mmCIF file of C-alpha atoms and ligand atoms in Angstrom:
data_model
loop_
_atom_site.group_PDB
_atom_site.id
_atom_site.type_symbol
_atom_site.label_atom_id
_atom_site.label_comp_id
_atom_site.label_asym_id
_atom_site.label_seq_id
_atom_site.Cartn_x
_atom_site.Cartn_y
_atom_site.Cartn_z
ATOM 1 C CA MET A 1 -35.404 -36.205 -186.002
ATOM 2 C CA ALA A 2 -34.755 -39.065 -187.714
ATOM 3 C CA SER A 3 -34.231 -42.835 -186.592
ATOM 4 C CA GLY A 4 -31.981 -46.232 -187.117
ATOM 5 C CA GLY A 5 -29.472 -45.738 -189.728
ATOM 6 C CA ARG A 6 -30.564 -42.699 -191.285
ATOM 7 C CA LEU A 7 -29.307 -40.740 -188.115
ATOM 8 C CA PRO A 8 -25.863 -41.728 -188.126
ATOM 9 C CA LYS A 9 -25.590 -39.971 -191.773
ATOM 10 C CA LEU A 10 -27.314 -36.770 -191.025
ATOM 11 C CA VAL A 11 -25.460 -36.603 -187.930
ATOM 12 C CA ARG A 12 -22.110 -36.548 -190.334
ATOM 13 C CA THR A 13 -23.872 -34.409 -192.902
ATOM 14 C CA ARG A 14 -24.605 -31.608 -189.895
ATOM 15 C CA GLN A 15 -20.834 -31.912 -189.377
ATOM 16 C CA PHE A 16 -19.729 -31.269 -192.053
ATOM 17 C CA TYR A 17 -21.268 -27.537 -191.403
ATOM 18 C CA THR A 18 -20.645 -27.199 -188.405
ATOM 19 C CA GLY A 19 -17.617 -29.520 -187.209
ATOM 20 C CA GLU A 20 -19.381 -30.186 -183.615
ATOM 21 C CA PRO A 21 -18.332 -33.459 -181.836
ATOM 22 C CA PHE A 22 -20.564 -36.193 -183.330
ATOM 23 C CA HIS A 23 -22.525 -36.306 -179.680
ATOM 24 C CA THR A 24 -23.173 -32.711 -180.238
ATOM 25 C CA ALA A 25 -24.506 -32.708 -183.464
ATOM 26 C CA LYS A 26 -26.308 -35.603 -182.713
ATOM 27 C CA ALA A 27 -28.692 -34.077 -179.845
ATOM 28 C CA ALA A 28 -29.095 -31.110 -181.943
ATOM 29 C CA LEU A 29 -30.672 -33.334 -184.352
ATOM 30 C CA ARG A 30 -33.001 -35.150 -182.251
ATOM 31 C CA GLY A 31 -34.142 -31.973 -180.478
ATOM 32 C CA GLY A 32 -34.414 -29.780 -184.078
ATOM 33 C CA ASN A 33 -36.527 -28.909 -187.298
ATOM 34 C CA ASN A 34 -36.506 -31.128 -189.815
ATOM 35 C CA ARG A 35 -37.062 -28.313 -193.037
ATOM 36 C CA SER A 36 -34.504 -26.332 -191.433
ATOM 37 C CA PRO A 37 -31.644 -28.133 -189.602
ATOM 38 C CA LEU A 38 -29.505 -25.432 -189.291
ATOM 39 C CA LEU A 39 -31.804 -22.172 -188.615
ATOM 40 C CA PHE A 40 -30.893 -18.647 -188.938
ATOM 41 C CA GLY A 41 -30.877 -16.146 -186.437
ATOM 42 C CA HIS A 42 -32.847 -13.373 -186.961
ATOM 43 C CA THR A 43 -32.878 -9.242 -186.214
ATOM 44 C CA LEU A 44 -30.155 -8.967 -183.802
ATOM 45 C CA GLN A 45 -29.123 -12.529 -183.706
ATOM 46 C CA ALA A 46 -28.209 -12.720 -186.879
ATOM 47 C CA ARG A 47 -26.438 -9.051 -186.834
ATOM 48 C CA LEU A 48 -24.089 -10.579 -183.723
ATOM 49 C CA GLU A 49 -23.330 -13.667 -185.298
ATOM 50 C CA ALA A 50 -22.457 -11.368 -188.753
ATOM 51 C CA GLU A 51 -20.184 -9.225 -186.438
ATOM 52 C CA ILE A 52 -18.312 -12.025 -185.316
ATOM 53 C CA LEU A 53 -17.453 -13.400 -189.089
ATOM 54 C CA ASN A 54 -16.661 -10.018 -189.914
ATOM 55 C CA LYS A 55 -14.504 -9.211 -187.238
ATOM 56 C CA ILE A 56 -12.547 -12.185 -186.201
ATOM 57 C CA CYS A 57 -12.953 -14.819 -189.234
ATOM 58 C CA THR A 58 -10.644 -13.005 -191.749
ATOM 59 C CA GLY A 59 -8.272 -15.372 -192.524
ATOM 60 C CA GLY A 60 -4.778 -13.505 -192.939
ATOM 61 C CA GLN A 61 -3.246 -15.459 -189.788
ATOM 62 C CA TRP A 62 -3.074 -18.718 -189.673
ATOM 63 C CA TRP A 63 -5.388 -21.182 -187.383
ATOM 64 C CA ALA A 64 -5.961 -24.865 -186.570
ATOM 65 C CA HIS A 65 -8.732 -24.324 -189.054
ATOM 66 C CA PRO A 66 -9.018 -22.133 -192.165
ATOM 67 C CA LEU A 67 -10.917 -18.966 -190.494
ATOM 68 C CA GLY A 68 -9.975 -20.038 -186.556
ATOM 69 C CA VAL A 69 -12.791 -21.877 -185.699
ATOM 70 C CA ALA A 70 -13.326 -25.403 -185.168
ATOM 71 C CA ALA A 71 -16.980 -25.589 -184.579
ATOM 72 C CA VAL A 72 -20.184 -23.747 -184.251
ATOM 73 C CA GLU A 73 -23.120 -25.165 -181.944
ATOM 74 C CA THR A 74 -26.203 -23.153 -182.648
ATOM 75 C CA SER A 75 -29.904 -23.040 -181.996
ATOM 76 C CA ALA A 76 -32.736 -20.691 -182.694
ATOM 77 C CA GLN A 77 -31.375 -17.708 -181.124
ATOM 78 C CA SER A 78 -28.118 -18.744 -179.522
ATOM 79 C CA ALA A 79 -24.854 -19.838 -180.934
ATOM 80 C CA VAL A 80 -21.369 -21.603 -179.362
ATOM 81 C CA VAL A 81 -18.498 -20.969 -181.190
ATOM 82 C CA HIS A 82 -15.479 -22.924 -180.326
ATOM 83 C CA LEU A 83 -12.305 -21.091 -181.071
ATOM 84 C CA ASP A 84 -9.054 -22.049 -182.136
ATOM 85 C CA GLY A 85 -5.870 -22.210 -179.703
ATOM 86 C CA HIS A 86 -3.650 -19.885 -181.224
ATOM 87 C CA THR A 87 -1.406 -18.486 -184.028
ATOM 88 C CA THR A 88 2.647 -18.151 -184.310
ATOM 89 C CA PHE A 89 4.315 -15.323 -185.239
ATOM 90 C CA ARG A 90 7.656 -14.981 -186.388
ATOM 91 C CA ARG A 91 10.635 -16.258 -183.785
ATOM 92 C CA GLY A 92 7.836 -18.945 -182.699
ATOM 93 C CA THR A 93 6.060 -16.484 -179.985
ATOM 94 C CA SER A 94 2.036 -17.685 -180.233
ATOM 95 C CA TYR A 95 -0.613 -15.715 -179.447
ATOM 96 C CA PRO A 96 -3.790 -16.908 -178.114
ATOM 97 C CA ARG A 97 -7.123 -16.710 -179.963
ATOM 98 C CA SER A 98 -8.685 -15.307 -177.708
ATOM 99 C CA ALA A 99 -6.818 -12.369 -177.345
ATOM 100 C CA HIS A 100 -7.084 -11.925 -181.272
ATOM 101 C CA ALA A 101 -10.981 -11.821 -180.852
ATOM 102 C CA LEU A 102 -10.749 -9.442 -177.765
ATOM 103 C CA ASP A 103 -8.678 -7.376 -180.306
ATOM 104 C CA ASN A 104 -11.309 -6.841 -182.813
ATOM 105 C CA LEU A 105 -14.292 -7.182 -181.158
ATOM 106 C CA LEU A 106 -14.085 -5.074 -177.861
ATOM 107 C CA PRO A 107 -15.686 -1.487 -178.874
ATOM 108 C CA GLY A 108 -14.242 1.789 -177.776
ATOM 109 C CA THR A 109 -14.237 5.189 -178.178
ATOM 110 C CA GLU A 110 -11.870 8.830 -177.987
ATOM 111 C CA SER A 111 -14.277 11.124 -177.757
ATOM 112 C CA GLY A 112 -15.867 11.909 -180.957
ATOM 113 C CA ALA A 113 -13.729 9.850 -182.926
ATOM 114 C CA GLN A 114 -14.935 6.615 -184.951
ATOM 115 C CA VAL A 115 -15.844 3.770 -182.543
ATOM 116 C CA SER A 116 -13.317 0.713 -182.662
ATOM 117 C CA GLY A 117 -14.896 -2.555 -182.490
ATOM 118 C CA VAL A 118 -17.981 -3.426 -182.718
ATOM 119 C CA VAL A 119 -21.013 -0.887 -181.553
ATOM 120 C CA GLY A 120 -23.012 -1.860 -179.177
ATOM 121 C CA LEU A 121 -21.241 -5.125 -178.095
ATOM 122 C CA ARG A 122 -21.798 -6.083 -174.326
ATOM 123 C CA ILE A 123 -20.262 -8.118 -172.684
ATOM 124 C CA ALA A 124 -22.919 -10.781 -170.767
ATOM 125 C CA GLY A 125 -20.715 -12.792 -168.556
ATOM 126 C CA ILE A 126 -18.246 -15.478 -168.425
ATOM 127 C CA ASN A 127 -18.088 -19.171 -167.200
ATOM 128 C CA GLY A 128 -14.635 -20.724 -167.202
ATOM 129 C CA PRO A 129 -14.243 -20.649 -170.841
ATOM 130 C CA ASN A 130 -17.184 -19.490 -172.155
ATOM 131 C CA LEU A 131 -17.252 -15.773 -173.314
ATOM 132 C CA ARG A 132 -20.932 -14.620 -173.141
ATOM 133 C CA LEU A 133 -21.715 -11.503 -175.637
ATOM 134 C CA THR A 134 -24.807 -9.816 -176.413
ATOM 135 C CA LEU A 135 -25.601 -6.574 -178.212
ATOM 136 C CA VAL A 136 -27.502 -3.690 -176.524
ATOM 137 C CA GLY A 137 -31.582 -4.139 -177.506
ATOM 138 C CA GLY A 138 -30.923 -7.668 -176.219
ATOM 139 C CA GLY A 139 -32.734 -10.794 -177.445
ATOM 140 C CA CYS A 140 -29.076 -12.152 -179.046
ATOM 141 C CA ASP A 141 -26.430 -14.506 -177.249
ATOM 142 C CA LEU A 142 -23.395 -15.707 -179.058
ATOM 143 C CA VAL A 143 -20.575 -17.667 -176.904
ATOM 144 C CA LEU A 144 -17.312 -17.628 -177.626
ATOM 145 C CA ARG A 145 -15.242 -20.598 -176.265
ATOM 146 C CA GLY A 146 -11.844 -20.341 -175.527
ATOM 147 C CA THR A 147 -9.219 -23.228 -174.563
ATOM 148 C CA PRO A 148 -9.405 -24.552 -171.318
ATOM 149 C CA GLU A 149 -6.932 -22.597 -169.852
ATOM 150 C CA THR A 150 -8.268 -19.469 -171.430
ATOM 151 C CA ASP A 151 -9.049 -16.077 -168.724
ATOM 152 C CA TRP A 152 -11.544 -14.020 -170.517
ATOM 153 C CA GLY A 153 -11.583 -11.883 -166.893
ATOM 154 C CA VAL A 154 -7.591 -11.387 -167.181
ATOM 155 C CA GLU A 155 -7.854 -10.773 -170.678
ATOM 156 C CA LEU A 156 -10.707 -8.328 -170.453
ATOM 157 C CA ASP A 157 -9.156 -6.273 -167.500
ATOM 158 C CA LYS A 158 -6.226 -5.883 -169.473
ATOM 159 C CA ARG A 159 -7.916 -3.918 -172.215
ATOM 160 C CA TRP A 160 -9.496 -1.998 -170.218
ATOM 161 C CA GLU A 161 -6.504 -0.853 -168.783
ATOM 162 C CA ARG A 162 -4.981 -0.057 -172.085
ATOM 163 C CA PHE A 163 -7.679 1.495 -173.436
ATOM 164 C CA GLU A 164 -7.665 4.184 -170.275
ATOM 165 C CA LYS A 165 -4.014 4.799 -170.533
ATOM 166 C CA ALA A 166 -4.229 5.419 -174.275
ATOM 167 C CA GLY A 167 -6.933 8.160 -173.453
ATOM 168 C CA GLU A 168 -10.031 5.648 -175.113
ATOM 169 C CA VAL A 169 -13.558 4.914 -173.461
ATOM 170 C CA PRO A 170 -13.681 1.247 -173.222
ATOM 171 C CA LEU A 171 -17.790 0.513 -173.925
ATOM 172 C CA TRP A 172 -18.003 -2.951 -173.250
ATOM 173 C CA HIS A 173 -20.130 -2.832 -170.077
ATOM 174 C CA ALA A 174 -22.047 0.291 -170.790
ATOM 175 C CA PRO A 175 -25.754 -0.604 -169.983
ATOM 176 C CA GLN A 176 -27.045 1.405 -172.806
ATOM 177 C CA LEU A 177 -26.055 2.553 -176.588
ATOM 178 C CA THR A 178 -23.478 5.430 -175.891
ATOM 179 C CA ALA A 179 -23.553 9.038 -177.447
ATOM 180 C CA ASP A 180 -20.636 8.010 -179.542
ATOM 181 C CA GLU A 181 -21.881 5.178 -180.865
ATOM 182 C CA GLU A 182 -24.875 6.612 -181.879
ATOM 183 C CA GLN A 183 -23.251 8.951 -183.541
ATOM 184 C CA HIS A 184 -20.955 6.503 -185.889
ATOM 185 C CA ILE A 185 -23.884 5.227 -186.604
ATOM 186 C CA ARG A 186 -25.441 8.460 -187.992
ATOM 187 C CA GLU A 187 -22.116 9.705 -189.256
ATOM 188 C CA PHE A 188 -21.834 6.592 -191.559
ATOM 189 C CA PRO A 189 -25.237 5.555 -192.391
ATOM 190 C CA LEU A 190 -24.109 3.915 -195.988
ATOM 191 C CA ASP A 191 -21.400 1.659 -194.481
ATOM 192 C CA TRP A 192 -24.331 0.996 -192.077
ATOM 193 C CA ASN A 193 -26.520 -0.174 -193.956
ATOM 194 C CA SER A 194 -24.496 -2.172 -196.274
ATOM 195 C CA ARG A 195 -23.488 -3.948 -193.147
ATOM 196 C CA ARG A 196 -27.044 -4.966 -192.158
ATOM 197 C CA ARG A 197 -28.074 -6.064 -195.652
ATOM 198 C CA LEU A 198 -24.924 -8.802 -195.216
ATOM 199 C CA ASP A 199 -26.327 -9.964 -191.474
ATOM 200 C CA TRP A 200 -28.365 -12.651 -193.130
ATOM 201 C CA LEU A 201 -24.986 -14.171 -194.570
ATOM 202 C CA GLY A 202 -23.184 -13.880 -191.981
ATOM 203 C CA SER A 203 -25.355 -15.623 -189.642
ATOM 204 C CA ALA A 204 -25.557 -18.007 -192.505
ATOM 205 C CA LEU A 205 -21.762 -18.563 -192.774
ATOM 206 C CA LEU A 206 -20.891 -18.851 -189.397
ATOM 207 C CA ARG A 207 -23.561 -21.089 -188.896
ATOM 208 C CA ARG A 208 -21.954 -23.230 -191.699
ATOM 209 C CA ILE A 209 -18.463 -22.263 -191.194
ATOM 210 C CA ALA A 210 -17.323 -25.723 -191.440
ATOM 211 C CA VAL A 211 -17.388 -26.075 -194.903
ATOM 212 C CA PHE A 212 -14.398 -23.729 -195.428
ATOM 213 C CA HIS A 213 -12.654 -26.446 -193.614
ATOM 214 C CA THR A 214 -14.249 -30.078 -194.887
ATOM 215 C CA SER A 215 -15.691 -29.181 -198.047
ATOM 216 C CA SER A 216 -12.719 -27.239 -199.802
ATOM 217 C CA THR A 217 -9.710 -27.583 -201.249
ATOM 218 C CA ALA A 218 -8.357 -24.553 -200.015
ATOM 219 C CA TYR A 219 -5.578 -24.301 -197.756
ATOM 220 C CA SER A 220 -5.903 -20.441 -197.155
ATOM 221 C CA CYS A 221 -9.226 -18.317 -196.758
ATOM 222 C CA HIS A 222 -9.187 -14.719 -196.757
ATOM 223 C CA ALA A 223 -12.266 -12.857 -196.067
ATOM 224 C CA TRP A 224 -13.544 -9.387 -196.379
ATOM 225 C CA ILE A 225 -16.181 -7.133 -196.965
ATOM 226 C CA HIS A 226 -16.916 -4.729 -200.013
ATOM 227 C CA ASP A 227 -19.803 -2.504 -200.286
ATOM 228 C CA ASP A 228 -23.113 -4.975 -200.474
ATOM 229 C CA GLU A 229 -20.314 -8.439 -201.060
ATOM 230 C CA TRP A 230 -19.250 -10.666 -198.884
ATOM 231 C CA ILE A 231 -15.836 -11.952 -200.284
ATOM 232 C CA PHE A 232 -14.006 -14.889 -199.663
ATOM 233 C CA GLU A 233 -10.664 -15.451 -201.498
ATOM 234 C CA LEU A 234 -9.681 -19.528 -201.527
ATOM 235 C CA ASP A 235 -6.078 -20.245 -202.520
ATOM 236 C CA THR A 236 -5.485 -24.137 -203.595
ATOM 237 C CA VAL A 237 -2.349 -25.297 -204.641
ATOM 238 C CA ARG A 238 -1.386 -27.392 -207.637
ATOM 239 C CA GLY A 239 -1.050 -31.194 -207.525
ATOM 240 C CA ILE A 240 -4.835 -31.540 -206.621
ATOM 241 C CA GLU A 241 -7.963 -30.804 -207.806
ATOM 242 C CA LEU A 242 -9.483 -27.255 -207.558
ATOM 243 C CA ASP A 243 -13.294 -29.045 -206.903
ATOM 244 C CA HIS A 244 -15.229 -25.904 -206.209
ATOM 245 C CA ASP A 245 -18.181 -27.350 -207.909
ATOM 246 C CA ALA A 246 -18.507 -29.780 -204.360
ATOM 247 C CA PHE A 247 -18.004 -26.822 -202.329
ATOM 248 C CA LEU A 248 -20.670 -24.848 -203.835
ATOM 249 C CA GLY A 249 -23.232 -27.806 -204.191
ATOM 250 C CA ARG A 250 -22.389 -28.336 -200.044
ATOM 251 C CA LEU A 251 -22.921 -24.106 -199.514
ATOM 252 C CA MET A 252 -26.071 -23.943 -201.499
ATOM 253 C CA ASP A 253 -27.434 -27.410 -200.775
ATOM 254 C CA PRO A 254 -31.714 -27.165 -200.727
ATOM 255 C CA VAL A 255 -31.518 -28.551 -196.910
ATOM 256 C CA TRP A 256 -28.288 -27.448 -194.892
ATOM 257 C CA GLY A 257 -27.049 -24.737 -196.968
ATOM 258 C CA VAL A 258 -27.491 -20.884 -197.511
ATOM 259 C CA PRO A 259 -30.458 -19.771 -199.602
ATOM 260 C CA LEU A 260 -28.115 -18.615 -202.560
ATOM 261 C CA ARG A 261 -28.011 -19.159 -206.361
ATOM 262 C CA ILE A 262 -25.073 -18.094 -208.806
ATOM 263 C CA ARG A 263 -25.915 -14.543 -210.232
ATOM 264 C CA SER A 264 -22.526 -14.590 -212.614
ATOM 265 C CA GLN A 265 -19.529 -16.625 -212.721
ATOM 266 C CA PHE A 266 -16.390 -17.065 -214.336
ATOM 267 C CA CYS A 267 -14.626 -20.007 -214.446
ATOM 268 C CA SER A 268 -10.421 -20.697 -215.441
ATOM 269 C CA CYS A 269 -9.819 -23.839 -214.486
ATOM 270 C CA ASN A 270 -10.208 -26.118 -217.311
ATOM 271 C CA ARG A 271 -7.505 -29.346 -216.012
ATOM 272 C CA HIS A 272 -6.036 -29.062 -219.937
ATOM 273 C CA GLN A 273 -4.887 -25.074 -219.317
ATOM 274 C CA ARG A 274 -1.158 -24.110 -219.603
ATOM 275 C CA LEU A 275 -0.374 -22.359 -216.270
ATOM 276 C CA GLY A 276 2.395 -20.076 -217.270
ATOM 277 C CA HIS A 277 4.812 -18.860 -215.397
ATOM 278 C CA ASN A 278 6.014 -19.551 -212.109
ATOM 279 C CA LEU A 279 3.892 -16.906 -210.404
ATOM 280 C CA TYR A 280 0.751 -16.893 -212.385
ATOM 281 C CA THR A 281 -2.293 -16.956 -210.651
ATOM 282 C CA LEU A 282 -5.708 -17.944 -211.819
ATOM 283 C CA GLN A 283 -9.363 -17.314 -210.434
ATOM 284 C CA CYS A 284 -12.431 -18.698 -211.045
ATOM 285 C CA THR A 285 -14.948 -16.127 -209.836
ATOM 286 C CA TYR A 286 -18.718 -16.695 -208.491
ATOM 287 C CA HIS A 287 -21.023 -14.204 -207.593
ATOM 288 C CA LEU A 288 -24.043 -15.530 -205.414
ATOM 289 C CA GLU A 289 -27.012 -13.556 -204.368
ATOM 290 C CA HIS A 290 -30.147 -14.407 -202.221
ATOM 291 C CA ALA A 291 -32.048 -16.909 -203.927
ATOM 292 C CA ASP A 292 -35.414 -15.254 -203.600
ATOM 293 C CA GLY A 293 -33.524 -12.542 -205.727
ATOM 294 C CA SER A 294 -34.820 -10.038 -202.891
ATOM 295 C CA GLY A 295 -31.493 -7.931 -203.588
ATOM 296 C CA ARG A 296 -29.956 -8.479 -200.170
ATOM 297 C CA GLY A 297 -25.828 -8.173 -200.015
ATOM 298 C CA GLY A 298 -24.507 -10.907 -201.887
ATOM 299 C CA LEU A 299 -21.474 -13.058 -201.818
ATOM 300 C CA GLN A 300 -18.068 -12.879 -204.210
ATOM 301 C CA LEU A 301 -15.796 -16.403 -203.655
ATOM 302 C CA ARG A 302 -12.862 -16.029 -205.903
ATOM 303 C CA PHE A 303 -11.361 -19.872 -205.990
ATOM 304 C CA ARG A 304 -7.585 -18.997 -206.849
ATOM 305 C CA HIS A 305 -5.182 -21.729 -208.551
ATOM 306 C CA GLY A 306 -2.184 -21.454 -210.468
ATOM 307 C CA SER A 307 1.857 -21.527 -209.308
ATOM 308 C CA GLY A 308 1.234 -18.568 -207.959
ATOM 309 C CA THR A 309 -0.976 -19.496 -204.954
ATOM 310 C CA ASP A 310 2.391 -21.240 -203.721
ATOM 311 C CA ALA A 311 2.089 -22.524 -200.195
ATOM 312 C CA GLY A 312 5.787 -21.994 -199.166
ATOM 313 C CA ASP A 313 6.174 -23.561 -195.558
ATOM 314 C CA ALA A 314 2.328 -23.137 -194.774
ATOM 315 C CA ARG A 315 2.164 -26.570 -194.336
ATOM 316 C CA ARG A 316 4.944 -26.438 -191.308
ATOM 317 C CA THR A 317 3.164 -23.226 -189.861
ATOM 318 C CA LEU A 318 -0.237 -24.620 -189.902
ATOM 319 C CA THR A 319 1.418 -27.914 -188.255
ATOM 320 C CA SER A 320 2.647 -25.699 -185.527
ATOM 321 C CA VAL A 321 -0.548 -24.007 -184.567
ATOM 322 C CA GLY A 322 -2.451 -28.164 -184.542
ATOM 323 C CA ALA A 323 -4.081 -28.206 -188.183
ATOM 324 C CA PRO A 324 -5.594 -31.590 -188.411
ATOM 325 C CA ALA A 325 -2.845 -34.302 -190.315
ATOM 326 C CA GLY A 326 -5.905 -35.371 -192.516
ATOM 327 C CA TRP A 327 -7.006 -31.607 -193.588
ATOM 328 C CA LEU A 328 -2.838 -30.955 -194.445
ATOM 329 C CA ASP A 329 -2.791 -34.098 -195.892
ATOM 330 C CA ARG A 330 -5.937 -33.320 -198.233
ATOM 331 C CA VAL A 331 -5.229 -29.571 -198.747
ATOM 332 C CA LEU A 332 -1.388 -29.376 -198.439
ATOM 333 C CA PRO A 333 0.086 -32.716 -199.992
ATOM 334 C CA THR A 334 3.967 -32.556 -199.818
ATOM 335 C CA SER A 335 3.620 -34.144 -203.253
ATOM 336 C CA SER A 336 2.355 -30.734 -204.799
ATOM 337 C CA PRO A 337 4.928 -28.326 -206.376
ATOM 338 C CA ASP A 338 3.706 -25.672 -204.149
ATOM 339 C CA VAL A 339 4.281 -27.242 -200.780
ATOM 340 C CA SER A 340 7.473 -27.044 -199.408
ATOM 341 C CA PRO A 341 9.458 -30.235 -197.896
ATOM 342 C CA PRO A 342 9.455 -29.409 -194.072
ATOM 343 C CA ALA A 343 12.938 -29.722 -193.699
ATOM 344 C CA ARG A 344 14.046 -26.856 -196.614
ATOM 345 C CA HIS A 345 13.041 -24.324 -194.956
ATOM 346 C CA GLU A 346 13.578 -25.058 -191.091
ATOM 347 C CA GLY A 347 14.648 -22.472 -188.759
ATOM 348 C CA ARG A 348 14.158 -19.610 -191.883
ATOM 349 C CA PRO A 349 11.184 -17.519 -191.384
ATOM 350 C CA SER A 350 8.326 -18.583 -192.857
ATOM 351 C CA ARG A 351 6.855 -15.660 -196.158
ATOM 352 C CA TRP A 352 3.173 -15.725 -193.974
ATOM 353 C CA SER A 353 4.403 -16.704 -190.221
ATOM 354 C CA ASP A 354 4.535 -13.147 -189.132
ATOM 355 C CA GLY A 355 0.476 -14.021 -189.459
ATOM 356 C CA LYS A 356 0.739 -10.431 -191.839
ATOM 357 C CA GLY A 357 0.456 -9.620 -195.474
ATOM 358 C CA ARG A 358 -1.716 -12.176 -197.133
ATOM 359 C CA SER A 359 -3.618 -10.417 -198.731
HETATM 360 ZN ZN1 ZN B 401 -12.885 -22.984 -212.534
#
């Protein structure tokens, strides 16, 4: 793709988006497409990637990286998602990211009831720490890469047994779409169709998931879908500049970014603004839509700041789950009035360390 001194710069730019190791990003650039270095997935591939983002990258638990993914490697028709190791519950119990992913992804049903997990998701194979996923209909491919000690086979067997004991039918090895899955699609057409209008966006964001780590000032992300919008709530503590323009610039970069344009915006981050009483939370809200004006589903970004975004002892919890020290120093500096000094709360349960109730 490029040669000489330009290549290392391009590699670093790619890493800002993907989080890949240097050599992986370099190899991808050498064999890649100059005009669209982070190609979009299409059709079922886009849906598969969007389902992963929607089900397991919602925030709500502390991971080493804001959405629990350290890096993503992509090509036109495949993606490898590098999962973080674990989260920490109250009293220090850890829970593997691989188990969390399966809890949220695997499809199952009680006869006649709504299907849980991802409709049509199927296990295509296991190779060491790699779990290969696909959708009924094929032509798409996504690998979840766990830590080296991850045993996907054992985790899947446990859940198969658990489903059967609960009177549910596990669906992740069914060769075709089952009657219950077809019924689920028929019974929830609005929900199903609005999700499909967001597949392009979910895929594009998953392929650039490292921007939430490398290019945002937020220490915490929380994401969900409402109607035809994918909403991301990003919390930044006081004491550092809320630089949402830098994040937006990277996200909407004409070469590397997602083809988005700003539909409307409301900004509350005047640096001379008085922030009011202790629990006051301010929010800069951006509504973004596809740059081609096609009216597909869009993205809402909520940049929250002010003293209401107090991080408590999040820094200690994030350190315990392996968050990179350089990132912590950037987004949770101990000089911030919203960051508890580590020693002060030792032995006390974290406000959020049970991994719940962050919404
Ligand atoms: Zn603002």
